[in-house]
Amino acid sequence: MPIERSGTGFKDVSMSFSKNPLTNDVVTIKDRTAIARSLRNIVFTRRGEKFFQPDFGSRLSESLFENVSGAAALAIRDEIDRSITNFEPRVILRNVKVKPNFSNNEMDVTIVYTIIGVDSPPQQLEFVLLPNR
């Protein structure tokens, strides 16, 4: 949900919607933080959850009911890849790694991407997926 491109970077509204004490405007997040937040929002938004955009998001939550396995990791990787490729035009997706952690019953996810139009090295976003019960 980008609001504007500022020079060589990006600026989005913070999801906290808190007020900046100096400007009395909504707090914004910029550049790498804005892109990383957008990627997390895309991955964790269920399809059909966003009004007037029923295809936005991913079916990731449906995969979290499955047992932790290599096949489930592949399905999650493909869904993350599809959703980011379709809904985040500001990045080039380099790699999505989903590693099953059998001892903790979770999936460790690493997303590697390059921000388009920004001269910076590839970025990495990591998070853990826990099963929905």
GROMACS .gro file of N, CA, C and O in nm:
model
  532
    1MET      N    1   0.081  -0.119   0.000
    1MET     CA    2   0.000   0.000   0.000
    1MET      C    3   0.085   0.125   0.000
    1MET      O    4   0.080   0.206   0.090
    2PRO      N    5   0.171   0.142  -0.104
    2PRO     CA    6   0.258   0.258  -0.108
    2PRO      C    7   0.178   0.386  -0.128
    2PRO      O    8   0.079   0.388  -0.201
    3ILE      N    9   0.219   0.493  -0.060
    3ILE     CA   10   0.149   0.619  -0.079
    3ILE      C   11   0.225   0.712  -0.172
    3ILE      O   12   0.165   0.790  -0.242
    4GLU      N   13   0.358   0.703  -0.171
    4GLU     CA   14   0.433   0.784  -0.264
    4GLU      C   15   0.576   0.736  -0.274
    4GLU      O   16   0.625   0.667  -0.186
    5ARG      N   17   0.639   0.774  -0.381
    5ARG     CA   18   0.781   0.746  -0.398
    5ARG      C   19   0.854   0.876  -0.370
    5ARG      O   20   0.825   0.979  -0.430
    6SER      N   21   0.947   0.875  -0.277
    6SER     CA   22   1.016   0.997  -0.238
    6SER      C   23   1.160   0.994  -0.288
    6SER      O   24   1.245   0.927  -0.231
    7GLY      N   25   1.188   1.065  -0.397
    7GLY     CA   26   1.323   1.069  -0.452
    7GLY      C   27   1.367   0.932  -0.498
    7GLY      O   28   1.311   0.875  -0.589
    8THR      N   29   1.469   0.879  -0.432
    8THR     CA   30   1.520   0.748  -0.469
    8THR      C   31   1.467   0.638  -0.381
    8THR      O   32   1.511   0.525  -0.389
    9GLY      N   33   1.371   0.669  -0.293
    9GLY     CA   34   1.320   0.567  -0.203
    9GLY      C   35   1.169   0.560  -0.204
    9GLY      O   36   1.102   0.618  -0.289
   10PHE      N   37   1.115   0.490  -0.105
   10PHE     CA   38   0.971   0.471  -0.093
   10PHE      C   39   0.926   0.513   0.045
   10PHE      O   40   1.001   0.506   0.141
   11LYS      N   41   0.800   0.553   0.054
   11LYS     CA   42   0.745   0.594   0.182
   11LYS      C   43   0.603   0.542   0.192
   11LYS      O   44   0.523   0.558   0.102
   12ASP      N   45   0.571   0.475   0.305
   12ASP     CA   46   0.439   0.420   0.331
   12ASP      C   47   0.389   0.470   0.465
   12ASP      O   48   0.466   0.516   0.549
   13VAL      N   49   0.261   0.457   0.486
   13VAL     CA   50   0.200   0.492   0.614
   13VAL      C   51   0.228   0.380   0.712
   13VAL      O   52   0.218   0.262   0.679
   14SER      N   53   0.266   0.416   0.834
   14SER     CA   54   0.287   0.317   0.939
   14SER      C   55   0.154   0.254   0.978
   14SER      O   56   0.052   0.323   0.988
   15MET      N   57   0.154   0.124   1.004
   15MET     CA   58   0.031   0.054   1.040
   15MET      C   59  -0.016   0.090   1.181
   15MET      O   60  -0.129   0.059   1.217
   16SER      N   61   0.067   0.157   1.259
   16SER     CA   62   0.025   0.198   1.394
   16SER      C   63  -0.067   0.320   1.388
   16SER      O   64  -0.140   0.348   1.482
   17PHE      N   65  -0.063   0.394   1.278
   17PHE     CA   66  -0.141   0.515   1.258
   17PHE      C   67  -0.122   0.615   1.372
   17PHE      O   68  -0.211   0.692   1.404
   18SER      N   69  -0.004   0.612   1.433
   18SER     CA   70   0.025   0.708   1.540
   18SER      C   71   0.060   0.844   1.479
   18SER      O   72   0.091   0.855   1.361
   19LYS      N   73   0.055   0.946   1.564
   19LYS     CA   74   0.075   1.084   1.518
   19LYS      C   75   0.219   1.125   1.540
   19LYS      O   76   0.276   1.105   1.647
   20ASN      N   77   0.279   1.188   1.439
   20ASN     CA   78   0.412   1.244   1.451
   20ASN      C   79   0.402   1.369   1.538
   20ASN      O   80   0.327   1.461   1.507
   21PRO      N   81   0.477   1.377   1.649
   21PRO     CA   82   0.464   1.490   1.740
   21PRO      C   83   0.509   1.623   1.680
   21PRO      O   84   0.464   1.729   1.723
   22LEU      N   85   0.593   1.620   1.578
   22LEU     CA   86   0.641   1.745   1.518
   22LEU      C   87   0.548   1.799   1.410
   22LEU      O   88   0.528   1.919   1.400
   23THR      N   89   0.492   1.708   1.329
   23THR     CA   90   0.411   1.752   1.216
   23THR      C   91   0.261   1.732   1.237
   23THR      O   92   0.182   1.780   1.158
   24ASN      N   93   0.223   1.658   1.341
   24ASN     CA   94   0.084   1.621   1.366
   24ASN      C   95   0.023   1.540   1.251
   24ASN      O   96  -0.098   1.534   1.236
   25ASP      N   97   0.108   1.481   1.170
   25ASP     CA   98   0.063   1.395   1.060
   25ASP      C   99   0.086   1.249   1.100
   25ASP      O  100   0.150   1.220   1.200
   26VAL      N  101   0.036   1.159   1.020
   26VAL     CA  102   0.054   1.016   1.047
   26VAL      C  103   0.202   0.980   1.027
   26VAL      O  104   0.267   1.028   0.935
   27VAL      N  105   0.254   0.896   1.116
   27VAL     CA  106   0.393   0.852   1.107
   27VAL      C  107   0.410   0.769   0.980
   27VAL      O  108   0.324   0.689   0.945
   28THR      N  109   0.523   0.789   0.913
   28THR     CA  110   0.553   0.713   0.792
   28THR      C  111   0.676   0.627   0.814
   28THR      O  112   0.757   0.653   0.902
   29ILE      N  113   0.686   0.523   0.734
   29ILE     CA  114   0.806   0.440   0.731
   29ILE      C  115   0.864   0.452   0.591
   29ILE      O  116   0.792   0.476   0.495
   30LYS      N  117   0.996   0.437   0.581
   30LYS     CA  118   1.061   0.465   0.455
   30LYS      C  119   1.148   0.352   0.405
   30LYS      O  120   1.194   0.269   0.482
   31ASP      N  121   1.168   0.352   0.275
   31ASP     CA  122   1.263   0.269   0.203
   31ASP      C  123   1.257   0.122   0.241
   31ASP      O  124   1.153   0.059   0.225
   32ARG      N  125   1.368   0.065   0.289
   32ARG     CA  126   1.375  -0.080   0.315
   32ARG      C  127   1.270  -0.127   0.415
   32ARG      O  128   1.213  -0.234   0.401
   33THR      N  129   1.244  -0.045   0.516
   33THR     CA  130   1.144  -0.082   0.617
   33THR      C  131   1.005  -0.088   0.553
   33THR      O  132   0.926  -0.178   0.582
   34ALA      N  133   0.975   0.007   0.466
   34ALA     CA  134   0.844   0.010   0.398
   34ALA      C  135   0.826  -0.113   0.309
   34ALA      O  136   0.718  -0.174   0.307
   35ILE      N  137   0.930  -0.150   0.237
   35ILE     CA  138   0.921  -0.266   0.149
   35ILE      C  139   0.906  -0.395   0.230
   35ILE      O  140   0.822  -0.480   0.199
   36ALA      N  141   0.986  -0.408   0.336
   36ALA     CA  142   0.977  -0.528   0.420
   36ALA      C  143   0.838  -0.540   0.483
   36ALA      O  144   0.780  -0.649   0.488
   37ARG      N  145   0.782  -0.429   0.530
   37ARG     CA  146   0.648  -0.432   0.587
   37ARG      C  147   0.545  -0.473   0.483
   37ARG      O  148   0.453  -0.549   0.510
   38SER      N  149   0.561  -0.422   0.360
   38SER     CA  150   0.470  -0.457   0.253
   38SER      C  151   0.475  -0.606   0.221
   38SER      O  152   0.371  -0.670   0.202
   39LEU      N  153   0.595  -0.662   0.216
   39LEU     CA  154   0.608  -0.805   0.188
   39LEU      C  155   0.540  -0.889   0.297
   39LEU      O  156   0.469  -0.985   0.267
   40ARG      N  157   0.560  -0.852   0.423
   40ARG     CA  158   0.495  -0.924   0.533
   40ARG      C  159   0.343  -0.913   0.521
   40ARG      O  160   0.271  -1.011   0.543
   41ASN      N  161   0.295  -0.794   0.488
   41ASN     CA  162   0.150  -0.775   0.475
   41ASN      C  163   0.093  -0.860   0.362
   41ASN      O  164  -0.015  -0.918   0.376
   42ILE      N  165   0.163  -0.867   0.251
   42ILE     CA  166   0.116  -0.949   0.139
   42ILE      C  167   0.110  -1.097   0.178
   42ILE      O  168   0.011  -1.165   0.155
   43VAL      N  169   0.216  -1.145   0.240
   43VAL     CA  170   0.224  -1.287   0.276
   43VAL      C  171   0.120  -1.324   0.381
   43VAL      O  172   0.057  -1.429   0.372
   44PHE      N  173   0.097  -1.237   0.479
   44PHE     CA  174   0.008  -1.271   0.589
   44PHE      C  175  -0.137  -1.227   0.569
   44PHE      O  176  -0.222  -1.256   0.653
   45THR      N  177  -0.168  -1.161   0.459
   45THR     CA  178  -0.307  -1.126   0.429
   45THR      C  179  -0.372  -1.244   0.358
   45THR      O  180  -0.320  -1.295   0.259
   46ARG      N  181  -0.484  -1.287   0.409
   46ARG     CA  182  -0.556  -1.398   0.346
   46ARG      C  183  -0.625  -1.349   0.220
   46ARG      O  184  -0.676  -1.237   0.216
   47ARG      N  185  -0.627  -1.434   0.118
   47ARG     CA  186  -0.699  -1.398  -0.005
   47ARG      C  187  -0.845  -1.374   0.029
   47ARG      O  188  -0.907  -1.449   0.103
   48GLY      N  189  -0.900  -1.266  -0.026
   48GLY     CA  190  -1.038  -1.231   0.000
   48GLY      C  191  -1.056  -1.140   0.120
   48GLY      O  192  -1.164  -1.088   0.144
   49GLU      N  193  -0.950  -1.116   0.196
   49GLU     CA  194  -0.958  -1.034   0.316
   49GLU      C  195  -0.957  -0.884   0.284
   49GLU      O  196  -1.010  -0.804   0.360
   50LYS      N  197  -0.897  -0.846   0.173
   50LYS     CA  198  -0.888  -0.705   0.135
   50LYS      C  199  -1.008  -0.669   0.048
   50LYS      O  200  -1.031  -0.729  -0.057
   51PHE      N  201  -1.085  -0.572   0.092
   51PHE     CA  202  -1.204  -0.531   0.019
   51PHE      C  203  -1.172  -0.488  -0.123
   51PHE      O  204  -1.074  -0.419  -0.147
   52PHE      N  205  -1.256  -0.528  -0.215
   52PHE     CA  206  -1.250  -0.493  -0.357
   52PHE      C  207  -1.128  -0.549  -0.430
   52PHE      O  208  -1.106  -0.518  -0.545
   53GLN      N  209  -1.047  -0.629  -0.362
   53GLN     CA  210  -0.934  -0.697  -0.425
   53GLN      C  211  -0.931  -0.842  -0.375
   53GLN      O  212  -0.845  -0.879  -0.295
   54PRO      N  213  -1.024  -0.924  -0.422
   54PRO     CA  214  -1.036  -1.060  -0.367
   54PRO      C  215  -0.916  -1.150  -0.394
   54PRO      O  216  -0.897  -1.249  -0.324
   55ASP      N  217  -0.833  -1.119  -0.493
   55ASP     CA  218  -0.717  -1.203  -0.523
   55ASP      C  219  -0.592  -1.161  -0.448
   55ASP      O  220  -0.491  -1.229  -0.452
   56PHE      N  221  -0.596  -1.046  -0.379
   56PHE     CA  222  -0.479  -0.995  -0.308
   56PHE      C  223  -0.445  -1.085  -0.190
   56PHE      O  224  -0.533  -1.134  -0.119
   57GLY      N  225  -0.316  -1.106  -0.165
   57GLY     CA  226  -0.272  -1.182  -0.049
   57GLY      C  227  -0.227  -1.321  -0.088
   57GLY      O  228  -0.190  -1.347  -0.202
   58SER      N  229  -0.229  -1.410   0.011
   58SER     CA  230  -0.183  -1.547  -0.014
   58SER      C  231  -0.275  -1.647   0.056
   58SER      O  232  -0.356  -1.611   0.141
   59ARG      N  233  -0.256  -1.772   0.019
   59ARG     CA  234  -0.329  -1.882   0.082
   59ARG      C  235  -0.240  -1.952   0.185
   59ARG      O  236  -0.255  -2.070   0.212
   60LEU      N  237  -0.149  -1.878   0.241
   60LEU     CA  238  -0.053  -1.933   0.334
   60LEU      C  239  -0.119  -1.994   0.457
   60LEU      O  240  -0.079  -2.101   0.503
   61SER      N  241  -0.221  -1.931   0.509
   61SER     CA  242  -0.285  -1.980   0.631
   61SER      C  243  -0.346  -2.119   0.610
   61SER      O  244  -0.353  -2.198   0.704
   62GLU      N  245  -0.387  -2.150   0.488
   62GLU     CA  246  -0.443  -2.282   0.459
   62GLU      C  247  -0.336  -2.391   0.470
   62GLU      O  248  -0.364  -2.503   0.508
   63SER      N  249  -0.212  -2.356   0.439
   63SER     CA  250  -0.102  -2.453   0.445
   63SER      C  251  -0.053  -2.477   0.587
   63SER      O  252   0.015  -2.576   0.612
   64LEU      N  253  -0.083  -2.388   0.677
   64LEU     CA  254  -0.033  -2.401   0.814
   64LEU      C  255  -0.108  -2.506   0.895
   64LEU      O  256  -0.069  -2.536   1.007
   65PHE      N  257  -0.215  -2.563   0.840
   65PHE     CA  258  -0.284  -2.672   0.907
   65PHE      C  259  -0.216  -2.806   0.880
   65PHE      O  260  -0.241  -2.903   0.949
   66GLU      N  261  -0.131  -2.809   0.779
   66GLU     CA  262  -0.063  -2.934   0.742
   66GLU      C  263   0.047  -2.967   0.842
   66GLU      O  264   0.098  -2.881   0.911
   67ASN      N  265   0.083  -3.096   0.846
   67ASN     CA  266   0.197  -3.137   0.926
   67ASN      C  267   0.324  -3.078   0.867
   67ASN      O  268   0.333  -3.056   0.746
   68VAL      N  269   0.422  -3.053   0.952
   68VAL     CA  270   0.550  -3.000   0.905
   68VAL      C  271   0.619  -3.109   0.824
   68VAL      O  272   0.646  -3.218   0.873
   69SER      N  273   0.642  -3.078   0.695
   69SER     CA  274   0.706  -3.175   0.606
   69SER      C  275   0.772  -3.101   0.492
   69SER      O  276   0.750  -2.981   0.472
   70GLY      N  277   0.851  -3.174   0.415
   70GLY     CA  278   0.914  -3.115   0.298
   70GLY      C  279   0.813  -3.073   0.193
   70GLY      O  280   0.828  -2.968   0.130
   71ALA      N  281   0.707  -3.151   0.175
   71ALA     CA  282   0.603  -3.117   0.078
   71ALA      C  283   0.528  -2.991   0.119
   71ALA      O  284   0.498  -2.906   0.035
   72ALA      N  285   0.500  -2.978   0.247
   72ALA     CA  286   0.433  -2.856   0.297
   72ALA      C  287   0.523  -2.735   0.279
   72ALA      O  288   0.476  -2.627   0.243
   73ALA      N  289   0.654  -2.753   0.300
   73ALA     CA  290   0.749  -2.643   0.282
   73ALA      C  291   0.752  -2.597   0.136
   73ALA      O  292   0.756  -2.477   0.109
   74LEU      N  293   0.746  -2.690   0.042
   74LEU     CA  294   0.743  -2.655  -0.100
   74LEU      C  295   0.615  -2.579  -0.136
   74LEU      O  296   0.619  -2.481  -0.211
   75ALA      N  297   0.502  -2.623  -0.083
   75ALA     CA  298   0.375  -2.555  -0.109
   75ALA      C  299   0.377  -2.413  -0.053
   75ALA      O  300   0.330  -2.318  -0.119
   76ILE      N  301   0.431  -2.397   0.066
   76ILE     CA  302   0.441  -2.263   0.126
   76ILE      C  303   0.536  -2.176   0.046
   76ILE      O  304   0.506  -2.059   0.020
   77ARG      N  305   0.649  -2.231   0.005
   77ARG     CA  306   0.745  -2.154  -0.076
   77ARG      C  307   0.680  -2.105  -0.206
   77ARG      O  308   0.692  -1.988  -0.244
   78ASP      N  309   0.609  -2.193  -0.274
   78ASP     CA  310   0.544  -2.156  -0.400
   78ASP      C  311   0.437  -2.048  -0.378
   78ASP      O  312   0.423  -1.957  -0.460
   79GLU      N  313   0.363  -2.057  -0.270
   79GLU     CA  314   0.258  -1.958  -0.242
   79GLU      C  315   0.318  -1.823  -0.209
   79GLU      O  316   0.268  -1.719  -0.253
   80ILE      N  317   0.426  -1.820  -0.132
   80ILE     CA  318   0.493  -1.693  -0.101
   80ILE      C  319   0.550  -1.631  -0.228
   80ILE      O  320   0.535  -1.512  -0.253
   81ASP      N  321   0.614  -1.713  -0.310
   81ASP     CA  322   0.670  -1.667  -0.437
   81ASP      C  323   0.561  -1.607  -0.526
   81ASP      O  324   0.577  -1.497  -0.580
   82ARG      N  325   0.449  -1.678  -0.539
   82ARG     CA  326   0.339  -1.631  -0.624
   82ARG      C  327   0.282  -1.499  -0.573
   82ARG      O  328   0.262  -1.405  -0.649
   83SER      N  329   0.259  -1.489  -0.446
   83SER     CA  330   0.194  -1.369  -0.392
   83SER      C  331   0.285  -1.247  -0.401
   83SER      O  332   0.239  -1.138  -0.438
   84ILE      N  333   0.413  -1.263  -0.373
   84ILE     CA  334   0.504  -1.148  -0.382
   84ILE      C  335   0.524  -1.106  -0.527
   84ILE      O  336   0.522  -0.988  -0.560
   85THR      N  337   0.540  -1.203  -0.616
   85THR     CA  338   0.557  -1.172  -0.759
   85THR      C  339   0.435  -1.098  -0.814
   85THR      O  340   0.449  -1.003  -0.892
   86ASN      N  341   0.316  -1.137  -0.772
   86ASN     CA  342   0.194  -1.076  -0.824
   86ASN      C  343   0.162  -0.940  -0.763
   86ASN      O  344   0.101  -0.857  -0.830
   87PHE      N  345   0.198  -0.917  -0.638
   87PHE     CA  346   0.146  -0.799  -0.569
   87PHE      C  347   0.250  -0.700  -0.519
   87PHE      O  348   0.213  -0.600  -0.458
   88GLU      N  349   0.378  -0.723  -0.541
   88GLU     CA  350   0.478  -0.624  -0.500
   88GLU      C  351   0.568  -0.591  -0.617
   88GLU      O  352   0.673  -0.653  -0.638
   89PRO      N  353   0.530  -0.489  -0.696
   89PRO     CA  354   0.607  -0.455  -0.815
   89PRO      C  355   0.737  -0.380  -0.784
   89PRO      O  356   0.818  -0.360  -0.875
   90ARG      N  357   0.761  -0.342  -0.660
   90ARG     CA  358   0.881  -0.266  -0.625
   90ARG      C  359   1.002  -0.354  -0.599
   90ARG      O  360   1.111  -0.303  -0.573
   91VAL      N  361   0.984  -0.487  -0.605
   91VAL     CA  362   1.097  -0.577  -0.578
   91VAL      C  363   1.114  -0.681  -0.687
   91VAL      O  364   1.020  -0.713  -0.760
   92ILE      N  365   1.236  -0.731  -0.696
   92ILE     CA  366   1.266  -0.849  -0.777
   92ILE      C  367   1.295  -0.959  -0.676
   92ILE      O  368   1.388  -0.947  -0.595
   93LEU      N  369   1.215  -1.062  -0.680
   93LEU     CA  370   1.230  -1.172  -0.585
   93LEU      C  371   1.348  -1.259  -0.630
   93LEU      O  372   1.351  -1.308  -0.742
   94ARG      N  373   1.445  -1.274  -0.543
   94ARG     CA  374   1.565  -1.353  -0.574
   94ARG      C  375   1.552  -1.498  -0.528
   94ARG      O  376   1.590  -1.590  -0.599
   95ASN      N  377   1.499  -1.517  -0.406
   95ASN     CA  378   1.492  -1.653  -0.352
   95ASN      C  379   1.395  -1.657  -0.236
   95ASN      O  380   1.385  -1.560  -0.159
   96VAL      N  381   1.324  -1.766  -0.224
   96VAL     CA  382   1.238  -1.792  -0.109
   96VAL      C  383   1.279  -1.929  -0.055
   96VAL      O  384   1.274  -2.027  -0.128
   97LYS      N  385   1.322  -1.931   0.071
   97LYS     CA  386   1.362  -2.057   0.135
   97LYS      C  387   1.264  -2.085   0.249
   97LYS      O  388   1.239  -1.999   0.331
   98VAL      N  389   1.210  -2.205   0.250
   98VAL     CA  390   1.123  -2.248   0.359
   98VAL      C  391   1.182  -2.378   0.412
   98VAL      O  392   1.188  -2.478   0.341
   99LYS      N  393   1.229  -2.372   0.535
   99LYS     CA  394   1.296  -2.487   0.596
   99LYS      C  395   1.209  -2.542   0.709
   99LYS      O  396   1.180  -2.470   0.805
  100PRO      N  397   1.167  -2.666   0.699
  100PRO     CA  398   1.089  -2.724   0.808
  100PRO      C  399   1.175  -2.743   0.933
  100PRO      O  400   1.287  -2.790   0.924
  101ASN      N  401   1.121  -2.702   1.046
  101ASN     CA  402   1.187  -2.722   1.174
  101ASN      C  403   1.101  -2.825   1.249
  101ASN      O  404   1.004  -2.789   1.316
  102PHE      N  405   1.137  -2.952   1.235
  102PHE     CA  406   1.055  -3.061   1.287
  102PHE      C  407   1.048  -3.062   1.439
  102PHE      O  408   0.944  -3.092   1.497
  103SER      N  409   1.157  -3.024   1.505
  103SER     CA  410   1.159  -3.031   1.651
  103SER      C  411   1.066  -2.928   1.716
  103SER      O  412   1.013  -2.951   1.824
  104ASN      N  413   1.045  -2.813   1.650
  104ASN     CA  414   0.957  -2.709   1.705
  104ASN      C  415   0.823  -2.700   1.633
  104ASN      O  416   0.744  -2.610   1.662
  105ASN      N  417   0.801  -2.788   1.534
  105ASN     CA  418   0.677  -2.788   1.457
  105ASN      C  419   0.649  -2.652   1.394
  105ASN      O  420   0.541  -2.593   1.412
  106GLU      N  421   0.748  -2.600   1.322
  106GLU     CA  422   0.735  -2.468   1.258
  106GLU      C  423   0.815  -2.466   1.128
  106GLU      O  424   0.891  -2.558   1.100
  107MET      N  425   0.795  -2.361   1.051
  107MET     CA  426   0.867  -2.342   0.926
  107MET      C  427   0.947  -2.212   0.936
  107MET      O  428   0.893  -2.108   0.973
  108ASP      N  429   1.075  -2.220   0.904
  108ASP     CA  430   1.161  -2.102   0.902
  108ASP      C  431   1.166  -2.050   0.759
  108ASP      O  432   1.204  -2.122   0.667
  109VAL      N  433   1.127  -1.924   0.740
  109VAL     CA  434   1.115  -1.866   0.606
  109VAL      C  435   1.218  -1.755   0.589
  109VAL      O  436   1.235  -1.669   0.677
  110THR      N  437   1.287  -1.756   0.476
  110THR     CA  438   1.380  -1.649   0.439
  110THR      C  439   1.345  -1.604   0.298
  110THR      O  440   1.339  -1.686   0.206
  111ILE      N  441   1.322  -1.475   0.282
  111ILE     CA  442   1.291  -1.417   0.151
  111ILE      C  443   1.405  -1.322   0.115
  111ILE      O  444   1.438  -1.231   0.192
  112VAL      N  445   1.466  -1.344   0.000
  112VAL     CA  446   1.574  -1.259  -0.049
  112VAL      C  447   1.521  -1.184  -0.170
  112VAL      O  448   1.467  -1.245  -0.263
  113TYR      N  449   1.537  -1.051  -0.170
  113TYR     CA  450   1.482  -0.969  -0.278
  113TYR      C  451   1.570  -0.846  -0.301
  113TYR      O  452   1.648  -0.808  -0.215
  114THR      N  453   1.555  -0.789  -0.420
  114THR     CA  454   1.623  -0.665  -0.455
  114THR      C  455   1.516  -0.560  -0.478
  114THR      O  456   1.416  -0.585  -0.545
  115ILE      N  457   1.538  -0.440  -0.423
  115ILE     CA  458   1.444  -0.331  -0.441
  115ILE      C  459   1.474  -0.263  -0.575
  115ILE      O  460   1.586  -0.222  -0.600
  116ILE      N  461   1.372  -0.250  -0.657
  116ILE     CA  462   1.387  -0.189  -0.789
  116ILE      C  463   1.407  -0.038  -0.775
  116ILE      O  464   1.335   0.029  -0.702
  117GLY      N  465   1.506   0.015  -0.846
  117GLY     CA  466   1.529   0.159  -0.848
  117GLY      C  467   1.608   0.212  -0.730
  117GLY      O  468   1.628   0.332  -0.719
  118VAL      N  469   1.653   0.125  -0.640
  118VAL     CA  470   1.732   0.167  -0.526
  118VAL      C  471   1.866   0.095  -0.533
  118VAL      O  472   1.870  -0.026  -0.547
  119ASP      N  473   1.973   0.172  -0.525
  119ASP     CA  474   2.106   0.114  -0.533
  119ASP      C  475   2.146   0.060  -0.397
  119ASP      O  476   2.206   0.131  -0.315
  120SER      N  477   2.108  -0.064  -0.371
  120SER     CA  478   2.141  -0.129  -0.244
  120SER      C  479   2.157  -0.278  -0.268
  120SER      O  480   2.104  -0.332  -0.365
  121PRO      N  481   2.228  -0.345  -0.181
  121PRO     CA  482   2.244  -0.491  -0.198
  121PRO      C  483   2.112  -0.563  -0.175
  121PRO      O  484   2.017  -0.504  -0.121
  122PRO      N  485   2.105  -0.690  -0.214
  122PRO     CA  486   1.981  -0.766  -0.189
  122PRO      C  487   1.944  -0.765  -0.041
  122PRO      O  488   2.031  -0.772   0.046
  123GLN      N  489   1.816  -0.756  -0.015
  123GLN     CA  490   1.763  -0.752   0.121
  123GLN      C  491   1.714  -0.890   0.160
  123GLN      O  492   1.680  -0.972   0.075
  124GLN      N  493   1.705  -0.914   0.290
  124GLN     CA  494   1.660  -1.043   0.340
  124GLN      C  495   1.557  -1.022   0.449
  124GLN      O  496   1.576  -0.941   0.539
  125LEU      N  497   1.447  -1.093   0.439
  125LEU     CA  498   1.340  -1.089   0.538
  125LEU      C  499   1.322  -1.231   0.592
  125LEU      O  500   1.307  -1.325   0.515
  126GLU      N  501   1.327  -1.244   0.725
  126GLU     CA  502   1.314  -1.375   0.787
  126GLU      C  503   1.200  -1.373   0.888
  126GLU      O  504   1.180  -1.275   0.958
  127PHE      N  505   1.125  -1.484   0.893
  127PHE     CA  506   1.021  -1.500   0.994
  127PHE      C  507   0.992  -1.649   1.011
  127PHE      O  508   1.036  -1.732   0.932
  128VAL      N  509   0.920  -1.680   1.117
  128VAL     CA  510   0.885  -1.818   1.150
  128VAL      C  511   0.736  -1.834   1.136
  128VAL      O  512   0.659  -1.751   1.181
  129LEU      N  513   0.694  -1.942   1.070
  129LEU     CA  514   0.553  -1.974   1.057
  129LEU      C  515   0.517  -2.084   1.156
  129LEU      O  516   0.581  -2.190   1.156
  130LEU      N  517   0.418  -2.057   1.238
  130LEU     CA  518   0.371  -2.154   1.335
  130LEU      C  519   0.235  -2.208   1.288
  130LEU      O  520   0.160  -2.137   1.222
  131PRO      N  521   0.204  -2.332   1.323
  131PRO     CA  522   0.076  -2.389   1.277
  131PRO      C  523  -0.043  -2.319   1.342
  131PRO      O  524  -0.037  -2.275   1.456
  132ASN      N  525  -0.150  -2.308   1.263
  132ASN     CA  526  -0.277  -2.256   1.317
  132ASN      C  527  -0.350  -2.372   1.383
  132ASN      O  528  -0.367  -2.476   1.324
  133ARG      N  529  -0.396  -2.351   1.499
  133ARG     CA  530  -0.470  -2.457   1.568
  133ARG      C  531  -0.602  -2.404   1.612
  133ARG      O  532  -0.623  -2.297   1.649
   0.00000   0.00000   0.00000
